[in-house]
Amino acid sequence: MNPPVPVSVKARIETLARVCGGRTAYLDTGGEMVTWAGIAHQAAEWARCLPPGTMVALQTARPATFCRAYLAGLAAGVCLAPIDPRASAGEVAGLLDLTEAADIVTDAEAPDRLDGLGASVWVTSAGGLRQARQGHDVRIAAPGIAAVLPTSGTTGRPKLVPLTQPQLLSVAALVAGHHELAPADRGYCPLPLFHVNAQVVGVLSTLIAGASLVLDDRFHASSFWAAADEFEATWLNLVPAILAILGQAPPPADAVSRRVRFARSASAPLPAAVRERFEARSGVGVLETYGMTEAASQIAASPLAAGQRRPGSVGPPVGAGLRVVDPGRRELPAGETGAVEIRGRTVVDAYLGRGRTTIAARCADGWLRTGDLAARDRDGFVYLAGRSDDVINRGGEKFHPREIEEVLLADPRVRGAVVVGRPHPLLGEEPVAYVVTDAGSAGPDLLAACEQALSPHKRPADLIVVDAFPAGPTGKPDRRALRADAIPQPVR
């Protein structure tokens, strides 16, 4: 059963501050702790300093500081634009331009990196909020917008997704209900806080449940299980790349395996071999999910009960309508792969453009095209196949890179695999595999495995071993960068 959706972030914070104000709500592995009472105090400071609706960029280095500021800003009614704490001055300037924010909140004392941006700089601390530098006049966001988040921008300039408090809180309540989060639960999230997953699945679901959350500035493989043990985590918020690394790392202590109820996987399809290795090594079951920024995160999620999960599936839709359609947008029967479309009250209607202009996000009939490919079984469980723009067309034979990646990842020496299409003058495209391995000489064996498991047109034309993949802003492998790196071949 889903918990009730709060009237507002402010109302929920006030309730928790009154009932259990001194209890730790958010803490990070660096030792900073934030209580519900501390968040309520910070919210009052934000309301005193910034008019409702102010567009505010938020860039903090400390994860617990981010949580306090993020919730305080939402409670005060400003519009937040979270920024990667590692972003350069040029990147910050680009985000300020994209969001049209004239105020930025940070946790550094008048940071030099923000000089020359023209924005008003505010410094947040446990004691409150103070202005460190006066800049442009306040800019007010469109009415009702609580947060603006750029899409990943894999096909060009990022689009700005506007999310309201009802959308954010509704999805957070769905997550808390589906995951059966309770006040005694403590999540562990090493994911970037400027991304919708960590904000909604991590920060806001914790708010809904009145639970607590441990955060890390980034994933640290060598100390991950020790931190999960030290902070007594009961669930983990992860992505496939992290699960792949942990699947080959030393296992956690038995007490951790017993305490952790599940590891949640999101942000990208989870290869079967990665899930199997992680579960076998850690003793922790994986909850596969599917979401996107335009839906305020979660769209589908595997059942919480391990016996009801289906390998390779992200589960049925949770809170959003979902269908799979053919190129003519006709719904496909169970078992057939097609394009995923979603709709519902948690799905945005439009993207934001300059000067409060909007760009329609949905089709005229109310469905939003996600760009993902999937199939559904007869019970509605969703099986992701990948992105429509990643499909490789080799001489008229179309297939998705995931088919090859699954074969490569079945080898325990492979820590990561990404397959992209390389231009070919006769065939149009041919697949090229990039892999990260524990053994540099694994290439011939991997190509031999592909020859055994795959049809000739799906076999990689080249296999390139790399130390690491280029990554996008949310940590996913940057396929565009790899496609650009793949050198077109001459006529053979």
Short mmCIF file of N, CA and C in Angstrom, two decimals, residues 310 323-325 330-338 374-383:
data_model
loop_
_atom_site.label_atom_id
_atom_site.label_comp_id
_atom_site.label_asym_id
_atom_site.label_seq_id
_atom_site.Cartn_x
_atom_site.Cartn_y
_atom_site.Cartn_z
N ARG A 310 11.06 -11.41 -12.38
CA ARG A 310 11.32 -12.16 -13.61
C ARG A 310 12.64 -11.71 -14.20
N ARG A 323 2.86 1.65 -22.83
CA ARG A 323 2.51 0.76 -23.92
C ARG A 323 3.71 0.60 -24.85
N VAL A 324 3.70 -0.46 -25.66
CA VAL A 324 4.75 -0.74 -26.64
C VAL A 324 4.09 -0.71 -28.01
N VAL A 325 4.64 0.12 -28.92
CA VAL A 325 3.98 0.35 -30.20
C VAL A 325 4.92 0.09 -31.38
N ARG A 330 0.84 1.82 -33.36
CA ARG A 330 -0.20 0.87 -32.99
C ARG A 330 0.34 -0.06 -31.92
N GLU A 331 -0.45 -0.30 -30.88
CA GLU A 331 0.03 -1.11 -29.76
C GLU A 331 0.32 -2.53 -30.21
N LEU A 332 1.48 -3.05 -29.77
CA LEU A 332 1.91 -4.38 -30.16
C LEU A 332 1.42 -5.43 -29.18
N PRO A 333 1.24 -6.66 -29.63
CA PRO A 333 0.85 -7.73 -28.71
C PRO A 333 2.02 -8.16 -27.83
N ALA A 334 1.73 -8.93 -26.80
CA ALA A 334 2.76 -9.41 -25.88
C ALA A 334 3.84 -10.16 -26.65
N GLY A 335 5.07 -9.93 -26.24
CA GLY A 335 6.21 -10.64 -26.82
C GLY A 335 6.89 -9.93 -27.97
N GLU A 336 6.25 -8.91 -28.56
CA GLU A 336 6.86 -8.20 -29.69
C GLU A 336 7.55 -6.93 -29.20
N THR A 337 8.75 -6.67 -29.74
CA THR A 337 9.54 -5.50 -29.35
C THR A 337 9.15 -4.29 -30.17
N GLY A 338 9.01 -3.16 -29.49
CA GLY A 338 8.68 -1.91 -30.17
C GLY A 338 9.06 -0.72 -29.33
N ALA A 374 11.30 -1.94 -26.06
CA ALA A 374 10.99 -2.97 -25.06
C ALA A 374 9.92 -3.90 -25.59
N ALA A 375 9.70 -4.98 -24.88
CA ALA A 375 8.57 -5.87 -25.10
C ALA A 375 7.89 -6.09 -23.76
N ARG A 376 6.62 -6.50 -23.79
CA ARG A 376 5.89 -6.83 -22.57
C ARG A 376 5.39 -8.26 -22.66
N ASP A 377 5.35 -8.94 -21.52
CA ASP A 377 4.77 -10.28 -21.54
C ASP A 377 3.27 -10.18 -21.25
N ARG A 378 2.61 -11.31 -21.14
CA ARG A 378 1.15 -11.30 -20.99
C ARG A 378 0.69 -10.70 -19.66
N ASP A 379 1.58 -10.67 -18.69
CA ASP A 379 1.24 -10.10 -17.39
C ASP A 379 1.64 -8.63 -17.27
N GLY A 380 2.15 -8.05 -18.36
CA GLY A 380 2.51 -6.64 -18.36
C GLY A 380 3.92 -6.34 -17.92
N PHE A 381 4.72 -7.36 -17.62
CA PHE A 381 6.12 -7.11 -17.24
C PHE A 381 6.88 -6.58 -18.45
N VAL A 382 7.74 -5.60 -18.21
CA VAL A 382 8.46 -4.90 -19.27
C VAL A 382 9.88 -5.44 -19.39
N TYR A 383 10.31 -5.71 -20.63
CA TYR A 383 11.66 -6.20 -20.91
C TYR A 383 12.34 -5.19 -21.84
#
